[in-house]
PDB file of C-alpha atoms in Angstrom:
ATOM      1  CA  UNK A 982     -56.515 -64.300 -19.486  1.00 82.00           C
ATOM      2  CA  UNK A 983     -55.855 -61.905 -21.700  1.00 89.00           C
ATOM      3  CA  UNK A 984     -55.132 -60.657 -25.086  1.00 93.00           C
ATOM      4  CA  UNK A 985     -52.687 -59.642 -27.061  1.00 94.00           C
ATOM      5  CA  UNK A 986     -53.108 -56.736 -29.466  1.00 95.00           C
ATOM      6  CA  UNK A 987     -51.288 -55.005 -31.997  1.00 94.00           C
ATOM      7  CA  UNK A 988     -50.237 -51.388 -30.513  1.00 96.00           C
ATOM      8  CA  UNK A 989     -47.957 -50.532 -33.827  1.00 96.00           C
ATOM      9  CA  UNK A 990     -51.092 -50.559 -36.650  1.00 94.00           C
ATOM     10  CA  UNK A 991     -52.865 -47.704 -36.827  1.00 97.00           C
ATOM     11  CA  UNK A 992     -56.962 -47.363 -37.791  1.00 96.00           C
ATOM     12  CA  UNK A 993     -60.193 -45.490 -37.884  1.00 96.00           C
ATOM     13  CA  UNK A 994     -63.103 -47.796 -36.600  1.00 96.00           C
ATOM     14  CA  UNK A 995     -66.177 -47.268 -38.311  1.00 97.00           C
ATOM     15  CA  UNK A 996     -69.382 -48.355 -37.755  1.00 97.00           C
ATOM     16  CA  UNK A 997     -70.996 -49.435 -40.782  1.00 96.00           C
ATOM     17  CA  UNK A 998     -74.346 -47.469 -39.925  1.00 96.00           C
ATOM     18  CA  UNK A 999     -72.237 -44.751 -39.194  1.00 97.00           C
ATOM     19  CA  UNK A1000     -71.182 -44.946 -42.904  1.00 97.00           C
ATOM     20  CA  UNK A1001     -74.480 -45.756 -44.428  1.00 96.00           C
ATOM     21  CA  UNK A1002     -76.584 -42.595 -42.796  1.00 96.00           C
ATOM     22  CA  UNK A1003     -73.375 -40.606 -44.109  1.00 96.00           C
ATOM     23  CA  UNK A1004     -73.624 -41.468 -47.725  1.00 95.00           C
ATOM     24  CA  UNK A1005     -77.562 -40.831 -47.789  1.00 93.00           C
ATOM     25  CA  UNK A1006     -76.680 -36.903 -48.729  1.00 91.00           C
ATOM     26  CA  UNK A1007     -74.637 -37.609 -51.077  1.00 95.00           C
ATOM     27  CA  UNK A1008     -76.904 -40.278 -53.603  1.00 94.00           C
ATOM     28  CA  UNK A1009     -78.506 -37.164 -55.342  1.00 92.00           C
ATOM     29  CA  UNK A1010     -75.458 -34.865 -54.908  1.00 94.00           C
ATOM     30  CA  UNK A1011     -74.235 -34.375 -58.536  1.00 95.00           C
ATOM     31  CA  UNK A1012     -70.435 -33.272 -56.587  1.00 93.00           C
ATOM     32  CA  UNK A1013     -70.031 -36.914 -55.314  1.00 94.00           C
ATOM     33  CA  UNK A1014     -68.176 -38.205 -58.101  1.00 94.00           C
ATOM     34  CA  UNK A1015     -65.145 -40.388 -58.051  1.00 94.00           C
ATOM     35  CA  UNK A1016     -63.357 -42.051 -55.295  1.00 93.00           C
ATOM     36  CA  UNK A1017     -64.843 -41.061 -51.510  1.00 93.00           C
ATOM     37  CA  UNK A1018     -62.837 -42.525 -47.959  1.00 95.00           C
ATOM     38  CA  UNK A1019     -65.510 -42.008 -45.282  1.00 96.00           C
ATOM     39  CA  UNK A1020     -64.696 -43.863 -41.739  1.00 97.00           C
ATOM     40  CA  UNK A1021     -65.663 -42.558 -38.357  1.00 97.00           C
ATOM     41  CA  UNK A1022     -63.282 -39.402 -37.261  1.00 95.00           C
ATOM     42  CA  UNK A1023     -60.127 -39.679 -35.281  1.00 96.00           C
ATOM     43  CA  UNK A1024     -57.611 -42.559 -35.013  1.00 97.00           C
ATOM     44  CA  UNK A1025     -56.101 -45.239 -32.993  1.00 98.00           C
ATOM     45  CA  UNK A1026     -53.967 -47.987 -32.399  1.00 98.00           C
ATOM     46  CA  UNK A1027     -55.879 -51.725 -32.186  1.00 96.00           C
ATOM     47  CA  UNK A1028     -54.660 -51.794 -28.798  1.00 97.00           C
ATOM     48  CA  UNK A1029     -56.299 -48.517 -27.858  1.00 98.00           C
ATOM     49  CA  UNK A1030     -59.746 -50.111 -30.250  1.00 97.00           C
ATOM     50  CA  UNK A1031     -59.797 -52.924 -28.217  1.00 97.00           C
ATOM     51  CA  UNK A1032     -59.470 -51.292 -24.177  1.00 97.00           C
ATOM     52  CA  UNK A1033     -62.181 -49.257 -25.444  1.00 98.00           C
ATOM     53  CA  UNK A1034     -64.143 -51.652 -26.698  1.00 97.00           C
ATOM     54  CA  UNK A1035     -63.665 -53.960 -23.579  1.00 96.00           C
ATOM     55  CA  UNK A1036     -64.652 -50.761 -21.431  1.00 97.00           C
ATOM     56  CA  UNK A1037     -67.982 -50.075 -23.404  1.00 97.00           C
ATOM     57  CA  UNK A1038     -68.937 -53.353 -22.823  1.00 95.00           C
ATOM     58  CA  UNK A1039     -68.356 -53.546 -19.377  1.00 96.00           C
ATOM     59  CA  UNK A1040     -70.367 -49.906 -19.076  1.00 96.00           C
ATOM     60  CA  UNK A1041     -72.987 -51.413 -20.824  1.00 95.00           C
ATOM     61  CA  UNK A1042     -73.264 -53.723 -18.194  1.00 92.00           C
ATOM     62  CA  UNK A1043     -71.724 -56.875 -20.011  1.00 93.00           C
ATOM     63  CA  UNK A1044     -69.719 -59.482 -18.355  1.00 90.00           C
ATOM     64  CA  UNK A1045     -66.406 -60.237 -20.030  1.00 91.00           C
ATOM     65  CA  UNK A1046     -63.223 -62.585 -20.065  1.00 89.00           C
ATOM     66  CA  UNK A1047     -60.599 -60.510 -18.953  1.00 92.00           C
ATOM     67  CA  UNK A1048     -59.867 -56.537 -18.835  1.00 94.00           C
ATOM     68  CA  UNK A1049     -56.077 -57.666 -19.605  1.00 94.00           C
ATOM     69  CA  UNK A1050     -54.837 -56.299 -23.068  1.00 95.00           C
ATOM     70  CA  UNK A1051     -51.046 -56.686 -23.621  1.00 95.00           C
ATOM     71  CA  UNK A1052     -49.557 -55.057 -26.641  1.00 96.00           C
ATOM     72  CA  UNK A1053     -47.910 -56.423 -29.151  1.00 95.00           C
ATOM     73  CA  UNK A1054     -46.846 -56.052 -32.991  1.00 93.00           C
ATOM     74  CA  UNK A1055     -48.120 -56.541 -36.406  1.00 89.00           C
ATOM     75  CA  UNK A1056     -45.241 -58.860 -37.113  1.00 88.00           C
ATOM     76  CA  UNK A1057     -46.136 -60.923 -33.985  1.00 88.00           C
ATOM     77  CA  UNK A1058     -49.450 -61.437 -34.909  1.00 84.00           C
ATOM     78  CA  UNK A1059     -49.218 -62.232 -38.793  1.00 82.00           C
ATOM     79  CA  UNK A1060     -45.671 -64.180 -38.375  1.00 82.00           C
ATOM     80  CA  UNK A1061     -44.284 -62.023 -41.747  1.00 71.00           C
ATOM     81  CA  UNK A1062     -46.941 -64.522 -43.428  1.00 80.00           C
ATOM     82  CA  UNK A1063     -48.119 -61.582 -45.380  1.00 76.00           C
ATOM     83  CA  UNK A1064     -47.183 -57.963 -45.365  1.00 80.00           C
ATOM     84  CA  UNK A1065     -50.019 -55.392 -43.833  1.00 81.00           C
ATOM     85  CA  UNK A1066     -49.483 -51.514 -43.723  1.00 88.00           C
ATOM     86  CA  UNK A1067     -49.304 -50.178 -40.398  1.00 92.00           C
ATOM     87  CA  UNK A1068     -51.585 -47.215 -41.308  1.00 95.00           C
ATOM     88  CA  UNK A1069     -54.656 -47.518 -42.466  1.00 95.00           C
ATOM     89  CA  UNK A1070     -56.121 -44.046 -41.890  1.00 97.00           C
ATOM     90  CA  UNK A1071     -58.374 -42.681 -44.542  1.00 95.00           C
ATOM     91  CA  UNK A1072     -58.324 -38.983 -45.672  1.00 95.00           C
ATOM     92  CA  UNK A1073     -61.785 -37.847 -45.277  1.00 96.00           C
ATOM     93  CA  UNK A1074     -61.515 -34.344 -46.267  1.00 96.00           C
ATOM     94  CA  UNK A1075     -63.753 -34.919 -49.432  1.00 96.00           C
ATOM     95  CA  UNK A1076     -66.738 -36.371 -47.563  1.00 96.00           C
ATOM     96  CA  UNK A1077     -66.148 -33.346 -45.256  1.00 96.00           C
ATOM     97  CA  UNK A1078     -66.016 -30.726 -47.770  1.00 96.00           C
ATOM     98  CA  UNK A1079     -69.310 -32.507 -49.650  1.00 96.00           C
ATOM     99  CA  UNK A1080     -71.171 -32.382 -46.864  1.00 96.00           C
ATOM    100  CA  UNK A1081     -69.773 -29.606 -44.420  1.00 96.00           C
ATOM    101  CA  UNK A1082     -69.762 -32.995 -41.622  1.00 95.00           C
ATOM    102  CA  UNK A1083     -67.870 -35.330 -40.018  1.00 96.00           C
ATOM    103  CA  UNK A1084     -68.775 -38.779 -38.543  1.00 97.00           C
ATOM    104  CA  UNK A1085     -68.319 -39.202 -35.270  1.00 97.00           C
ATOM    105  CA  UNK A1086     -65.563 -39.964 -33.171  1.00 98.00           C
ATOM    106  CA  UNK A1087     -64.940 -43.636 -33.304  1.00 98.00           C
ATOM    107  CA  UNK A1088     -65.238 -43.575 -29.461  1.00 98.00           C
ATOM    108  CA  UNK A1089     -68.850 -43.044 -29.720  1.00 98.00           C
ATOM    109  CA  UNK A1090     -69.509 -44.957 -32.667  1.00 98.00           C
ATOM    110  CA  UNK A1091     -68.200 -48.124 -30.587  1.00 98.00           C
ATOM    111  CA  UNK A1092     -70.258 -47.039 -27.217  1.00 98.00           C
ATOM    112  CA  UNK A1093     -72.976 -47.084 -29.913  1.00 97.00           C
ATOM    113  CA  UNK A1094     -72.442 -50.473 -31.603  1.00 97.00           C
ATOM    114  CA  UNK A1095     -72.536 -51.894 -28.103  1.00 97.00           C
ATOM    115  CA  UNK A1096     -75.450 -50.928 -26.772  1.00 96.00           C
ATOM    116  CA  UNK A1097     -77.331 -51.053 -30.611  1.00 95.00           C
ATOM    117  CA  UNK A1098     -75.483 -54.484 -31.438  1.00 94.00           C
ATOM    118  CA  UNK A1099     -73.669 -56.362 -28.656  1.00 94.00           C
ATOM    119  CA  UNK A1100     -76.029 -55.808 -25.933  1.00 94.00           C
ATOM    120  CA  UNK A1101     -79.440 -57.232 -28.068  1.00 93.00           C
ATOM    121  CA  UNK A1102     -77.480 -60.068 -29.278  1.00 90.00           C
ATOM    122  CA  UNK A1103     -75.915 -60.787 -26.062  1.00 84.00           C
ATOM    123  CA  UNK A1104     -79.367 -61.250 -24.202  1.00 77.00           C
ATOM    124  CA  UNK A1105     -81.059 -63.089 -27.149  1.00 75.00           C
ATOM    125  CA  UNK A1106     -78.431 -65.864 -26.403  1.00 75.00           C
ATOM    126  CA  UNK A1107     -79.694 -66.020 -22.816  1.00 65.00           C
ATOM    127  CA  UNK A1108     -76.571 -64.423 -21.051  1.00 62.00           C
ATOM    128  CA  UNK A1109     -76.929 -62.382 -18.373  1.00 58.00           C
ATOM    129  CA  UNK A1110     -75.023 -58.485 -18.210  1.00 52.00           C
ATOM    130  CA  UNK A1111     -72.769 -57.869 -15.402  1.00 47.00           C
ATOM    131  CA  UNK A1112     -75.177 -56.152 -12.330  1.00 36.00           C
TER     132      UNK A1112
END
C-alpha cells in the first residue's frame, strides 16, 4: 500500500489551536483591522506534509497502514476538473507586526496535533499503539 500525494502544491499547514491562541491578543487591539492572514510559520509541499505527518504518528507510537508515499501532481489529483492554485502560502507579516510574534512552525504544530488529538482518538476507539 502507498499514498499518492501532490508534490507541486505548496501551502502552510496550520493547527487551529495555534490560530485561536494567536487571535487572543488581537481581540481588543484597535490596530487589528482589515484582512489578517494567520498560519503556522514556514511552508511545505503536500508531499512533505504527508511524510512528516506519518513520521509524527509513528513517533507517537501509532500504527500506520503505510509509510510509503509517492509523488504525484495537482493535475493528477484533480484530473483537471477544477483549477486549484499550486501556491497557497499566506503573507503573515501583518499578524507578526501587530503581535511581534510568529505562530509556531508547521512541524511543531503537526507533532502537537498528533499528540493532542490523534493519539487520544486512537486510544478512545480501542486501537493499540505500536510498542
